[in-house]
mmCIF file of C-alpha atoms in Angstrom:
data_model
loop_
_atom_site.group_PDB
_atom_site.id
_atom_site.type_symbol
_atom_site.label_atom_id
_atom_site.label_comp_id
_atom_site.label_asym_id
_atom_site.label_seq_id
_atom_site.Cartn_x
_atom_site.Cartn_y
_atom_site.Cartn_z
ATOM 1 C CA MET A 560 -113.271 -101.732 -23.803
ATOM 2 C CA ASN A 561 -110.401 -102.212 -26.222
ATOM 3 C CA LYS A 562 -111.321 -98.999 -27.955
ATOM 4 C CA GLN A 563 -111.156 -97.081 -24.715
ATOM 5 C CA VAL A 564 -107.711 -98.490 -23.903
ATOM 6 C CA THR A 565 -106.447 -97.712 -27.349
ATOM 7 C CA LYS A 566 -107.755 -94.177 -27.076
ATOM 8 C CA LEU A 567 -106.171 -93.763 -23.685
ATOM 9 C CA VAL A 568 -102.812 -95.014 -24.952
ATOM 10 C CA ARG A 569 -102.965 -92.633 -27.906
ATOM 11 C CA LEU A 570 -103.759 -89.696 -25.671
ATOM 12 C CA THR A 571 -100.900 -90.600 -23.367
ATOM 13 C CA GLN A 572 -98.558 -90.836 -26.366
ATOM 14 C CA GLU A 573 -99.640 -87.453 -27.603
ATOM 15 C CA MET A 574 -99.141 -85.874 -24.190
ATOM 16 C CA GLN A 575 -95.632 -87.368 -23.987
ATOM 17 C CA ASN A 576 -94.822 -86.059 -27.457
ATOM 18 C CA ARG A 577 -96.024 -82.573 -26.561
ATOM 19 C CA ALA A 578 -94.040 -82.622 -23.306
ATOM 20 C CA LEU A 579 -90.912 -83.721 -25.186
ATOM 21 C CA GLN A 580 -91.417 -81.019 -27.778
ATOM 22 C CA ALA A 581 -91.896 -78.403 -25.050
ATOM 23 C CA GLN A 582 -88.698 -79.541 -23.313
ATOM 24 C CA GLN A 583 -86.817 -79.392 -26.595
ATOM 25 C CA GLU A 584 -88.098 -75.890 -27.248
ATOM 26 C CA SER A 585 -87.170 -74.864 -23.729
ATOM 27 C CA ASN A 586 -83.644 -76.228 -24.143
ATOM 28 C CA SER A 587 -83.260 -74.431 -27.444
ATOM 29 C CA ALA A 588 -84.402 -71.171 -25.887
ATOM 30 C CA ALA A 589 -81.944 -71.557 -22.976
ATOM 31 C CA VAL A 590 -79.067 -72.233 -25.362
ATOM 32 C CA ALA A 591 -80.015 -69.244 -27.451
ATOM 33 C CA ALA A 592 -80.250 -67.025 -24.356
ATOM 34 C CA GLN A 593 -76.864 -68.226 -23.125
ATOM 35 C CA ARG A 594 -75.308 -67.590 -26.519
ATOM 36 C CA LYS A 595 -76.797 -64.103 -26.583
ATOM 37 C CA ALA A 596 -75.482 -63.361 -23.107
ATOM 38 C CA ILE A 597 -71.977 -64.453 -24.134
ATOM 39 C CA GLU A 598 -72.172 -62.323 -27.246
ATOM 40 C CA GLN A 599 -73.290 -59.319 -25.177
ATOM 41 C CA MET A 600 -70.482 -59.819 -22.626
ATOM 42 C CA THR A 601 -67.901 -60.142 -25.387
ATOM 43 C CA ALA A 602 -69.211 -56.992 -27.009
ATOM 44 C CA MET A 603 -69.025 -55.167 -23.664
ATOM 45 C CA PHE A 604 -65.402 -56.263 -23.148
ATOM 46 C CA GLU A 605 -64.500 -55.187 -26.662
ATOM 47 C CA THR A 606 -66.184 -51.855 -26.119
ATOM 48 C CA GLU A 607 -64.286 -51.280 -22.842
ATOM 49 C CA ARG A 608 -60.978 -52.273 -24.418
ATOM 50 C CA ALA A 609 -61.556 -49.929 -27.299
ATOM 51 C CA ALA A 610 -62.474 -47.148 -24.881
ATOM 52 C CA ASN A 611 -59.279 -47.674 -22.850
ATOM 53 C CA ALA A 612 -57.173 -47.725 -25.977
ATOM 54 C CA ALA A 613 -58.806 -44.542 -27.189
ATOM 55 C CA ARG A 614 -58.254 -42.846 -23.813
ATOM 56 C CA PHE A 615 -54.558 -43.848 -23.698
ATOM 57 C CA ALA A 616 -54.065 -42.630 -27.254
ATOM 58 C CA ALA A 617 -55.752 -39.350 -26.406
ATOM 59 C CA GLU A 618 -53.641 -38.815 -23.277
ATOM 60 C CA ASN A 619 -50.406 -39.609 -25.118
ATOM 61 C CA ALA A 620 -51.374 -37.293 -27.943
ATOM 62 C CA ALA A 621 -52.151 -34.554 -25.420
ATOM 63 C CA ARG A 622 -48.773 -35.012 -23.697
ATOM 64 C CA LEU A 623 -46.895 -34.865 -26.977
ATOM 65 C CA ALA A 624 -48.875 -31.832 -28.002
ATOM 66 C CA THR A 625 -48.104 -30.088 -24.693
ATOM 67 C CA GLU A 626 -44.367 -30.802 -24.989
ATOM 68 C CA GLU A 627 -44.322 -29.601 -28.557
ATOM 69 C CA ALA A 628 -46.219 -26.455 -27.618
ATOM 70 C CA LYS A 629 -43.802 -25.762 -24.731
ATOM 71 C CA LYS A 630 -40.811 -26.265 -26.987
ATOM 72 C CA LYS A 631 -42.228 -23.962 -29.616
ATOM 73 C CA ALA A 632 -43.063 -21.394 -26.929
ATOM 74 C CA GLU A 633 -39.467 -21.456 -25.653
ATOM 75 C CA GLU A 634 -38.157 -21.106 -29.174
ATOM 76 C CA ALA A 635 -40.523 -18.238 -29.729
ATOM 77 C CA ASP A 636 -39.379 -16.553 -26.479
ATOM 78 C CA ALA A 637 -35.757 -16.901 -27.517
ATOM 79 C CA GLU A 638 -36.537 -15.437 -30.894
ATOM 80 C CA ARG A 639 -38.442 -12.588 -29.247
ATOM 81 C CA GLN A 640 -35.498 -11.716 -26.840
ATOM 82 C CA PRO A 641 -34.985 -7.942 -27.098
ATOM 83 C CA GLU A 642 -31.993 -6.816 -29.078
ATOM 84 C CA GLU A 643 -31.001 -4.401 -26.296
ATOM 85 C CA GLU A 644 -30.765 -7.236 -23.803
ATOM 86 C CA ARG A 645 -28.350 -9.102 -26.031
ATOM 87 C CA LYS A 646 -26.445 -5.868 -26.513
ATOM 88 C CA ARG A 647 -26.171 -5.341 -22.735
ATOM 89 C CA ALA A 648 -24.916 -8.895 -22.335
ATOM 90 C CA ASP A 649 -22.277 -8.323 -25.010
ATOM 91 C CA GLU A 650 -21.195 -5.098 -23.308
ATOM 92 C CA ALA A 651 -20.909 -6.861 -19.930
ATOM 93 C CA ILE A 652 -18.740 -9.565 -21.508
ATOM 94 C CA ALA A 653 -16.551 -6.898 -23.109
ATOM 95 C CA ARG A 654 -16.155 -5.051 -19.774
ATOM 96 C CA ALA A 655 -15.240 -8.286 -17.994
ATOM 97 C CA GLU A 656 -12.627 -9.073 -20.638
ATOM 98 C CA ALA A 657 -11.181 -5.561 -20.387
ATOM 99 C CA ALA A 658 -10.995 -5.856 -16.582
ATOM 100 C CA ARG A 659 -9.270 -9.231 -16.879
ATOM 101 C CA LYS A 660 -6.675 -7.818 -19.276
ATOM 102 C CA ALA A 661 -6.119 -4.784 -17.016
ATOM 103 C CA ALA A 662 -5.624 -7.056 -14.000
ATOM 104 C CA GLU A 663 -3.155 -9.196 -15.925
ATOM 105 C CA LYS A 664 -1.273 -6.091 -17.014
ATOM 106 C CA ALA A 665 -1.144 -4.720 -13.463
ATOM 107 C CA THR A 666 0.044 -8.072 -12.087
ATOM 108 C CA ALA A 667 2.718 -8.308 -14.770
ATOM 109 C CA ALA A 668 3.888 -4.767 -13.984
ATOM 110 C CA LYS A 669 4.053 -5.546 -10.251
ATOM 111 C CA ASP A 670 5.957 -8.797 -10.848
ATOM 112 C CA ASP A 671 8.385 -7.002 -13.161
ATOM 113 C CA ALA A 672 8.938 -4.227 -10.619
ATOM 114 C CA GLU A 673 9.653 -6.754 -7.869
ATOM 115 C CA ARG A 674 12.006 -8.709 -10.115
ATOM 116 C CA ARG A 675 13.873 -5.585 -11.185
ATOM 117 C CA LEU A 676 14.123 -4.390 -7.597
ATOM 118 C CA LYS A 677 15.491 -7.719 -6.360
ATOM 119 C CA GLU A 678 18.009 -7.834 -9.217
ATOM 120 C CA GLY A 679 19.213 -4.360 -8.320
ATOM 121 C CA ILE A 680 17.825 -2.732 -11.471
ATOM 122 C CA GLN A 681 16.956 0.869 -10.709
ATOM 123 C CA PRO A 682 13.349 1.837 -11.442
ATOM 124 C CA ALA A 683 12.959 4.284 -14.282
ATOM 125 C CA MET A 684 11.217 6.856 -12.096
ATOM 126 C CA THR A 685 13.038 9.019 -9.551
ATOM 127 C CA PRO A 686 11.256 11.301 -7.070
ATOM 128 C CA THR A 687 10.672 14.764 -8.483
ATOM 129 C CA ALA A 688 11.756 17.920 -6.676
ATOM 130 C CA GLN A 689 8.130 18.465 -5.667
ATOM 131 C CA GLU A 690 7.873 14.942 -4.205
ATOM 132 C CA ILE A 691 11.123 15.418 -2.293
ATOM 133 C CA ARG A 692 9.903 18.696 -0.807
ATOM 134 C CA ALA A 693 6.587 17.059 0.162
ATOM 135 C CA ALA A 694 8.453 14.206 1.902
ATOM 136 C CA GLN A 695 10.655 16.717 3.728
ATOM 137 C CA ALA A 696 7.608 18.633 4.900
ATOM 138 C CA ASN A 697 6.049 15.388 6.120
ATOM 139 C CA ILE A 698 9.007 14.617 8.413
ATOM 140 C CA GLN A 699 9.579 18.287 9.356
ATOM 141 C CA TYR A 700 13.042 18.203 7.838
ATOM 142 C CA GLN A 701 15.608 20.696 9.196
ATOM 143 C CA GLU A 702 19.060 21.187 7.737
ATOM 144 C CA ASN A 703 20.752 21.433 11.144
ATOM 145 C CA LEU A 704 19.356 18.061 12.331
ATOM 146 C CA SER A 705 20.111 14.429 11.517
ATOM 147 C CA HIS A 706 17.008 12.477 10.535
ATOM 148 C CA PHE A 707 17.254 8.772 11.431
ATOM 149 C CA ALA A 708 14.455 6.378 10.427
ATOM 150 C CA VAL A 709 13.750 2.935 11.870
ATOM 151 C CA ALA A 710 12.074 0.768 9.238
ATOM 152 C CA GLY A 711 11.142 -2.886 9.003
ATOM 153 C CA ARG A 712 8.415 -5.483 9.225
ATOM 154 C CA ALA A 713 5.357 -4.848 11.367
ATOM 155 C CA GLY A 714 5.868 -6.280 14.851
ATOM 156 C CA ALA A 715 9.676 -6.322 14.640
ATOM 157 C CA GLY A 716 9.982 -3.967 17.607
ATOM 158 C CA LYS A 717 10.657 -0.627 15.897
ATOM 159 C CA SER A 718 8.951 1.465 18.583
ATOM 160 C CA SER A 719 10.858 -0.267 21.402
ATOM 161 C CA LEU A 720 14.120 0.244 19.502
ATOM 162 C CA VAL A 721 13.405 3.978 19.048
ATOM 163 C CA ASN A 722 12.753 4.239 22.790
ATOM 164 C CA GLY A 723 15.955 2.336 23.521
ATOM 165 C CA PHE A 724 18.034 4.674 21.324
ATOM 166 C CA ARG A 725 16.547 7.615 23.237
ATOM 167 C CA GLY A 726 17.271 6.039 26.651
ATOM 168 C CA MET A 727 13.572 5.660 27.477
ATOM 169 C CA THR A 728 11.293 2.839 28.567
ATOM 170 C CA ASN A 729 8.148 2.000 26.615
ATOM 171 C CA HIS A 730 5.935 3.516 29.312
ATOM 172 C CA GLU A 731 7.518 6.934 29.780
ATOM 173 C CA ALA A 732 5.858 10.114 28.606
ATOM 174 C CA CYS A 733 6.819 11.066 25.033
ATOM 175 C CA SER A 734 7.974 7.511 24.291
ATOM 176 C CA ALA A 735 7.041 5.789 21.020
ATOM 177 C CA GLN A 736 3.864 3.771 21.403
ATOM 178 C CA THR A 737 4.399 0.005 21.374
ATOM 179 C CA GLY A 738 2.101 -2.972 20.848
ATOM 180 C CA VAL A 739 1.881 -6.593 19.769
ATOM 181 C CA THR A 740 0.298 -5.779 16.406
ATOM 182 C CA GLU A 741 1.019 -3.048 13.909
ATOM 183 C CA THR A 742 0.677 -0.186 16.366
ATOM 184 C CA THR A 743 2.472 2.327 14.176
ATOM 185 C CA MET A 744 0.055 3.180 11.371
ATOM 186 C CA THR A 745 1.485 6.640 10.736
ATOM 187 C CA LEU A 746 4.910 8.239 10.905
ATOM 188 C CA GLY A 747 6.117 9.002 14.444
ATOM 189 C CA ARG A 748 8.676 11.789 15.017
ATOM 190 C CA TYR A 749 10.726 11.665 18.244
ATOM 191 C CA PRO A 750 13.506 14.189 19.028
ATOM 192 C CA ASP A 751 16.221 12.991 21.386
ATOM 193 C CA PRO A 752 15.541 13.948 25.040
ATOM 194 C CA ASP A 753 19.114 15.291 25.212
ATOM 195 C CA GLU A 754 18.875 18.822 23.839
ATOM 196 C CA GLN A 755 22.564 18.672 22.918
ATOM 197 C CA CYS A 756 21.834 15.798 20.566
ATOM 198 C CA LEU A 757 20.824 16.979 17.091
ATOM 199 C CA ARG A 758 19.327 13.621 16.156
ATOM 200 C CA VAL A 759 15.614 13.036 15.447
ATOM 201 C CA TRP A 760 14.229 9.502 15.379
ATOM 202 C CA TYR A 761 11.337 8.385 13.166
ATOM 203 C CA ASP A 762 9.162 5.354 13.879
ATOM 204 C CA LEU A 763 7.778 4.215 10.494
ATOM 205 C CA PRO A 764 4.691 2.116 9.695
ATOM 206 C CA GLY A 765 5.464 -1.582 9.302
ATOM 207 C CA ALA A 766 6.739 -2.815 5.948
ATOM 208 C CA GLY A 767 5.420 -5.922 4.228
ATOM 209 C CA THR A 768 1.799 -5.458 5.286
ATOM 210 C CA THR A 769 -1.271 -5.601 3.076
ATOM 211 C CA LYS A 770 -1.542 -1.838 3.448
ATOM 212 C CA ILE A 771 1.946 -1.126 2.103
ATOM 213 C CA PRO A 772 3.487 -3.792 -0.200
ATOM 214 C CA ASP A 773 7.213 -4.226 0.421
ATOM 215 C CA TRP A 774 8.172 -3.275 -3.149
ATOM 216 C CA GLN A 775 6.401 0.100 -2.768
ATOM 217 C CA TYR A 776 7.364 0.763 0.857
ATOM 218 C CA PHE A 777 10.520 2.839 0.296
ATOM 219 C CA ASN A 778 9.023 5.431 -2.061
ATOM 220 C CA ALA A 779 5.581 5.402 -0.402
ATOM 221 C CA GLN A 780 7.137 6.395 2.944
ATOM 222 C CA GLY A 781 9.502 8.964 1.399
ATOM 223 C CA LEU A 782 12.550 7.192 2.832
ATOM 224 C CA TYR A 783 14.752 8.876 0.216
ATOM 225 C CA VAL A 784 14.888 12.087 2.339
ATOM 226 C CA PHE A 785 16.312 10.506 5.519
ATOM 227 C CA ASP A 786 19.974 10.915 6.484
ATOM 228 C CA CYS A 787 20.250 7.377 7.867
ATOM 229 C CA ILE A 788 18.014 4.313 7.911
ATOM 230 C CA VAL A 789 18.058 1.481 10.454
ATOM 231 C CA VAL A 790 16.631 -1.704 8.901
ATOM 232 C CA LEU A 791 15.245 -3.725 11.782
ATOM 233 C CA PHE A 792 14.256 -7.400 11.749
ATOM 234 C CA ASP A 793 13.517 -9.990 14.419
ATOM 235 C CA ASN A 794 12.815 -13.607 13.437
ATOM 236 C CA ARG A 795 13.601 -13.501 9.749
ATOM 237 C CA PHE A 796 15.141 -11.317 7.073
ATOM 238 C CA THR A 797 12.345 -10.482 4.603
ATOM 239 C CA ASP A 798 11.919 -9.231 1.038
ATOM 240 C CA ALA A 799 10.788 -5.917 2.517
ATOM 241 C CA ASP A 800 14.147 -5.578 4.285
ATOM 242 C CA ILE A 801 15.975 -6.354 1.036
ATOM 243 C CA ALA A 802 13.874 -3.792 -0.847
ATOM 244 C CA ILE A 803 14.797 -1.088 1.661
ATOM 245 C CA LEU A 804 18.510 -1.928 1.487
ATOM 246 C CA LEU A 805 18.492 -1.946 -2.318
ATOM 247 C CA ASN A 806 16.920 1.504 -2.397
ATOM 248 C CA CYS A 807 19.284 2.812 0.269
ATOM 249 C CA ARG A 808 22.134 1.774 -1.969
ATOM 250 C CA ARG A 809 20.443 3.384 -4.951
ATOM 251 C CA PHE A 810 19.966 6.731 -3.150
ATOM 252 C CA GLN A 811 23.348 6.499 -1.340
ATOM 253 C CA ILE A 812 21.739 6.611 2.104
ATOM 254 C CA PRO A 813 23.696 4.992 4.984
ATOM 255 C CA ALA A 814 21.849 1.903 6.210
ATOM 256 C CA TYR A 815 22.395 -0.265 9.286
ATOM 257 C CA ILE A 816 21.012 -3.786 9.626
ATOM 258 C CA VAL A 817 19.828 -4.428 13.189
ATOM 259 C CA ARG A 818 18.596 -7.662 14.747
ATOM 260 C CA SER A 819 16.366 -6.865 17.713
ATOM 261 C CA LYS A 820 15.044 -8.812 20.728
ATOM 262 C CA ALA A 821 18.377 -10.567 21.296
ATOM 263 C CA ASP A 822 17.667 -11.142 24.997
ATOM 264 C CA GLN A 823 14.344 -12.880 24.236
ATOM 265 C CA CYS A 824 15.861 -15.067 21.526
ATOM 266 C CA ILE A 825 18.788 -16.175 23.695
ATOM 267 C CA GLN A 826 16.381 -17.020 26.515
ATOM 268 C CA ASN A 827 14.277 -19.101 24.088
ATOM 269 C CA ILE A 828 17.353 -21.048 23.010
ATOM 270 C CA MET A 829 18.287 -21.662 26.648
ATOM 271 C CA ASN A 830 14.781 -23.004 27.277
ATOM 272 C CA GLU A 831 15.207 -25.364 24.315
ATOM 273 C CA MET A 832 18.465 -26.548 25.891
ATOM 274 C CA GLY A 833 16.603 -27.494 29.083
ATOM 275 C CA TYR A 834 16.995 -24.371 31.202
ATOM 276 C CA ASP A 835 14.239 -23.867 33.777
ATOM 277 C CA SER A 836 14.103 -20.400 35.341
ATOM 278 C CA GLU A 837 11.804 -21.740 38.093
ATOM 279 C CA ASP A 838 14.346 -24.357 39.190
ATOM 280 C CA ASP A 839 16.157 -22.893 42.199
ATOM 281 C CA GLY A 840 18.607 -25.774 42.160
ATOM 282 C CA VAL A 841 20.237 -24.816 38.858
ATOM 283 C CA ASP A 842 23.990 -24.525 39.272
ATOM 284 C CA ARG A 843 25.220 -20.952 38.693
ATOM 285 C CA MET A 844 28.177 -22.066 36.593
ATOM 286 C CA GLN A 845 25.902 -24.306 34.527
ATOM 287 C CA GLN A 846 23.581 -21.373 33.905
ATOM 288 C CA VAL A 847 26.476 -19.152 32.799
ATOM 289 C CA SER A 848 27.756 -21.867 30.471
ATOM 290 C CA MET A 849 24.289 -22.442 29.006
ATOM 291 C CA TYR A 850 23.852 -18.696 28.393
ATOM 292 C CA ALA A 851 27.217 -18.471 26.632
ATOM 293 C CA SER A 852 26.335 -21.406 24.358
ATOM 294 C CA ALA A 853 22.896 -20.001 23.537
ATOM 295 C CA ARG A 854 24.364 -16.555 22.880
ATOM 296 C CA GLU A 855 27.004 -17.915 20.509
ATOM 297 C CA ARG A 856 24.450 -20.034 18.664
ATOM 298 C CA PHE A 857 22.069 -17.094 18.235
ATOM 299 C CA ILE A 858 24.803 -14.734 16.982
ATOM 300 C CA ASN A 859 26.182 -17.265 14.476
ATOM 301 C CA GLU A 860 22.747 -18.174 13.105
ATOM 302 C CA THR A 861 21.789 -14.509 12.721
ATOM 303 C CA ARG A 862 24.977 -13.566 10.883
ATOM 304 C CA ARG A 863 24.683 -16.578 8.520
ATOM 305 C CA ASN A 864 21.055 -15.715 7.771
ATOM 306 C CA VAL A 865 21.837 -12.078 6.918
ATOM 307 C CA LYS A 866 24.903 -12.998 4.858
ATOM 308 C CA ALA A 867 22.892 -15.483 2.765
ATOM 309 C CA ASN A 868 20.031 -13.050 2.208
ATOM 310 C CA LEU A 869 22.361 -10.260 1.102
ATOM 311 C CA ALA A 870 24.099 -12.611 -1.326
ATOM 312 C CA ASP A 871 20.767 -13.731 -2.796
ATOM 313 C CA ALA A 872 19.859 -10.080 -3.430
ATOM 314 C CA ASN A 873 23.253 -9.292 -5.032
ATOM 315 C CA LEU A 874 24.041 -6.921 -2.182
ATOM 316 C CA PRO A 875 27.508 -6.667 -0.613
ATOM 317 C CA ASP A 876 27.975 -8.241 2.792
ATOM 318 C CA GLN A 877 27.658 -5.890 5.752
ATOM 319 C CA LYS A 878 27.608 -6.161 9.501
ATOM 320 C CA VAL A 879 24.399 -6.968 11.321
ATOM 321 C CA TYR A 880 24.118 -5.342 14.750
ATOM 322 C CA ILE A 881 22.535 -7.668 17.300
ATOM 323 C CA VAL A 882 20.878 -5.768 20.135
ATOM 324 C CA SER A 883 18.138 -5.675 22.747
ATOM 325 C CA SER A 884 16.173 -2.539 23.607
ATOM 326 C CA ASN A 885 17.002 -2.830 27.310
ATOM 327 C CA CYS A 886 20.745 -2.832 26.666
ATOM 328 C CA LEU A 887 20.418 0.053 24.199
ATOM 329 C CA ARG A 888 18.592 2.089 26.826
ATOM 330 C CA ALA A 889 21.357 1.433 29.343
ATOM 331 C CA VAL A 890 24.035 2.434 26.811
ATOM 332 C CA ALA A 891 22.114 5.636 25.961
ATOM 333 C CA LYS A 892 22.145 6.499 29.685
ATOM 334 C CA GLY A 893 25.912 5.983 29.829
ATOM 335 C CA ARG A 894 25.864 2.628 31.625
ATOM 336 C CA GLN A 895 27.712 -0.593 30.726
ATOM 337 C CA PRO A 896 25.224 -3.500 30.417
ATOM 338 C CA LYS A 897 26.415 -6.921 31.538
ATOM 339 C CA ARG A 898 25.039 -8.822 28.581
ATOM 340 C CA VAL A 899 25.901 -6.384 25.815
ATOM 341 C CA ILE A 900 26.415 -7.703 22.267
ATOM 342 C CA ASP A 901 26.533 -4.924 19.608
ATOM 343 C CA GLU A 902 24.694 -2.148 21.430
ATOM 344 C CA ILE A 903 27.801 -0.073 22.244
ATOM 345 C CA HIS A 904 29.281 -0.489 18.779
ATOM 346 C CA LEU A 905 25.992 0.486 17.095
ATOM 347 C CA SER A 906 25.568 3.529 19.321
ATOM 348 C CA GLN A 907 29.084 4.687 18.454
ATOM 349 C CA LYS A 908 28.493 4.213 14.718
ATOM 350 C CA LEU A 909 25.273 6.224 14.810
ATOM 351 C CA THR A 910 26.994 9.021 16.767
ATOM 352 C CA LEU A 911 29.705 9.178 14.108
ATOM 353 C CA GLN A 912 27.028 9.147 11.424
ATOM 354 C CA GLU A 913 25.312 12.102 13.067
ATOM 355 C CA ALA A 914 28.584 14.008 13.259
ATOM 356 C CA SER A 915 29.484 13.415 9.595
ATOM 357 C CA ASP A 916 28.776 16.302 7.241
ATOM 358 C CA ASN A 917 28.139 14.143 4.187
ATOM 359 C CA ALA A 918 25.365 15.863 2.262
ATOM 360 C CA HIS A 919 22.322 13.854 1.251
ATOM 361 C CA PRO A 920 22.449 13.641 -2.598
ATOM 362 C CA LEU A 921 18.730 14.159 -3.245
ATOM 363 C CA VAL A 922 18.260 16.766 -0.531
ATOM 364 C CA SER A 923 21.227 18.735 -1.817
ATOM 365 C CA LEU A 924 19.642 18.929 -5.243
ATOM 366 C CA VAL A 925 16.504 20.485 -3.767
ATOM 367 C CA MET A 926 18.159 22.731 -1.191
ATOM 368 C CA HIS A 927 20.642 24.281 -3.581
#
């Protein structure tokens, strides 16, 4: 009985030992498997990191290589630029420089001509006999007639003044065409309606426009062949007016300074003073007094303006004739306008000028 118990105990002990050993082996295997899994995961991470690093390095190298290739390609293109293309570029630069120098030279010549003209220095060139004959042909010059030109700034009222001298309105047949802008683009020739009058009037294109610079106006229009020149201005005395007067003095051509549109200017001054033409209650004496004040102010301002401009141009002082076309027309028809200023005096001076037998210096040289 004791032997059986002892045997049973031993068998139990052996079974426990084998179970313990199996558990120990199982634990060891689990630890080993876990360690191997960690090692595999670490290796995978390292592999991925290495792959990413390699990819980044490859991309960066490719970018640098592309930029370097592009740079070298551009350098190669520049080196391969045709010699003729560079030559054409050099020629274009040379032409531009030559044009710039020519423009500077032309501008300097123009500025010098204007300065010399304003200072009264006579230009070196004088019209040739051929140019004088051409200008005479252009105006249909006749020895037995007096050729009177009306010159001045565009819009000054030259056409209306020519009509006024001839005793005509602006709307009659054979009158000089009028307009707000530069109506007169070419020379207009207008004989006096009175066949006994040997005077021919000429309506000239406006001075001081972009078409005809004021410093070229006198020679360009052939004004040196006229017997008398009326220099007309309205709101202001311009460089073009001065240029004409300087050349008239140079060629010894009688010149008359005329301020036009006097009636309009006096009316404008009256309006500034408070006059209302629509007010029927205006006192007649007050109106007369206001007109007299406006008239005196306009005349004084005009004469001061002309005197100052002549002095600035080193020209001697001379009378300015203040007129309106309506009054001139009345005077030409033998009437006595109520609001006359210088119209009668100017008409008398021009009649005397027509009657004078003073020979034109340039024309005499050609005719004889």
